[in-house]
Amino acid sequence: MRTTLDLPDALLRQLKAKAALEGTTLKALMRSVVERGLRAPAEPARDDSATPAALPSVRLGRPLNLKHPSNAALFEVLDD
C-alpha cells in the first residue's frame, strides 16, 4: 500500500543519509523504523498533575536556633 508522508526537509535529509550509510533504500529504512516503533513498548502517559517528590530532611539532633539567619550563622552551625 502506498502512502504520502509530509516530513520536514531536515528530517528527510537525515533519513536519506542514514539509508545511504546503511546501504539500504529509503523505503526499506522507513519500513524498518515504523515496524520497530510499533513493536516498542508503549511509554506510560506522563501525569503532569502528579505530586512532586518530597525533599529529603536531615536531623541534626537538636533544633536550629538562629535568631538572625545568615550565611555566617549557618556555616557556624555546620562547623560544630
GROMACS .gro file of C-alpha atoms in nm:
model
   80
    1MET     CA    1   0.000   0.000   0.000
    2ARG     CA    2   0.132   0.344  -0.084
    3THR     CA    3   0.103   0.647   0.139
    4THR     CA    4   0.234   1.001   0.147
    5LEU     CA    5   0.428   1.144   0.439
    6ASP     CA    6   0.490   1.512   0.489
    7LEU     CA    7   0.834   1.528   0.653
    8PRO     CA    8   1.044   1.834   0.727
    9ASP     CA    9   1.334   1.871   0.482
   10ALA     CA   10   1.596   1.829   0.756
   11LEU     CA   11   1.440   1.501   0.872
   12LEU     CA   12   1.420   1.367   0.517
   13ARG     CA   13   1.789   1.452   0.464
   14GLN     CA   14   1.876   1.261   0.783
   15LEU     CA   15   1.675   0.960   0.671
   16LYS     CA   16   1.836   0.959   0.326
   17ALA     CA   17   2.184   0.987   0.478
   18LYS     CA   18   2.113   0.703   0.723
   19ALA     CA   19   1.981   0.483   0.441
   20ALA     CA   20   2.294   0.553   0.235
   21LEU     CA   21   2.524   0.478   0.530
   22GLU     CA   22   2.342   0.152   0.597
   23GLY     CA   23   2.346   0.060   0.229
   24THR     CA   24   1.969   0.032   0.207
   25THR     CA   25   1.687   0.217   0.037
   26LEU     CA   26   1.482   0.493   0.193
   27LYS     CA   27   1.173   0.273   0.152
   28ALA     CA   28   1.333  -0.018   0.342
   29LEU     CA   29   1.464   0.211   0.616
   30MET     CA   30   1.124   0.373   0.667
   31ARG     CA   31   0.957   0.032   0.685
   32SER     CA   32   1.203  -0.092   0.949
   33VAL     CA   33   1.171   0.228   1.156
   34VAL     CA   34   0.791   0.203   1.155
   35GLU     CA   35   0.800  -0.169   1.242
   36ARG     CA   36   1.042  -0.106   1.532
   37GLY     CA   37   0.821   0.175   1.656
   38LEU     CA   38   0.516  -0.049   1.655
   39ARG     CA   39   0.700  -0.328   1.842
   40ALA     CA   40   0.838  -0.093   2.109
   41PRO     CA   41   0.656  -0.094   2.440
   42ALA     CA   42   0.424   0.199   2.486
   43GLU     CA   43   0.557   0.467   2.717
   44PRO     CA   44   0.337   0.532   3.017
   45ALA     CA   45   0.137   0.852   2.994
   46ARG     CA   46   0.306   1.139   3.171
   47ASP     CA   47   0.098   1.277   3.455
   48ASP     CA   48   0.191   1.643   3.500
   49SER     CA   49  -0.054   1.676   3.787
   50ALA     CA   50   0.138   1.424   3.998
   51THR     CA   51   0.260   1.539   4.336
   52PRO     CA   52   0.626   1.638   4.327
   53ALA     CA   53   0.869   1.422   4.522
   54ALA     CA   54   0.928   1.529   4.879
   55LEU     CA   55   1.263   1.683   4.959
   56PRO     CA   56   1.485   1.485   5.196
   57SER     CA   57   1.509   1.604   5.552
   58VAL     CA   58   1.814   1.598   5.775
   59ARG     CA   59   1.803   1.559   6.151
   60LEU     CA   60   2.076   1.746   6.332
   61GLY     CA   61   1.994   1.604   6.675
   62ARG     CA   62   1.894   1.945   6.802
   63PRO     CA   63   1.677   2.222   6.666
   64LEU     CA   64   1.842   2.509   6.484
   65ASN     CA   65   1.808   2.821   6.691
   66LEU     CA   66   1.904   3.103   6.462
   67LYS     CA   67   1.793   3.440   6.594
   68HIS     CA   68   1.927   3.617   6.285
   69PRO     CA   69   1.962   3.368   5.999
   70SER     CA   70   2.256   3.441   5.777
   71ASN     CA   71   2.515   3.250   5.580
   72ALA     CA   72   2.765   3.308   5.857
   73ALA     CA   73   2.528   3.163   6.118
   74LEU     CA   74   2.460   2.858   5.903
   75PHE     CA   75   2.832   2.799   5.844
   76GLU     CA   76   2.886   2.826   6.219
   77VAL     CA   77   2.629   2.551   6.277
   78LEU     CA   78   2.792   2.334   6.011
   79ASP     CA   79   3.133   2.376   6.174
   80ASP     CA   80   3.003   2.240   6.510
   0.00000   0.00000   0.00000
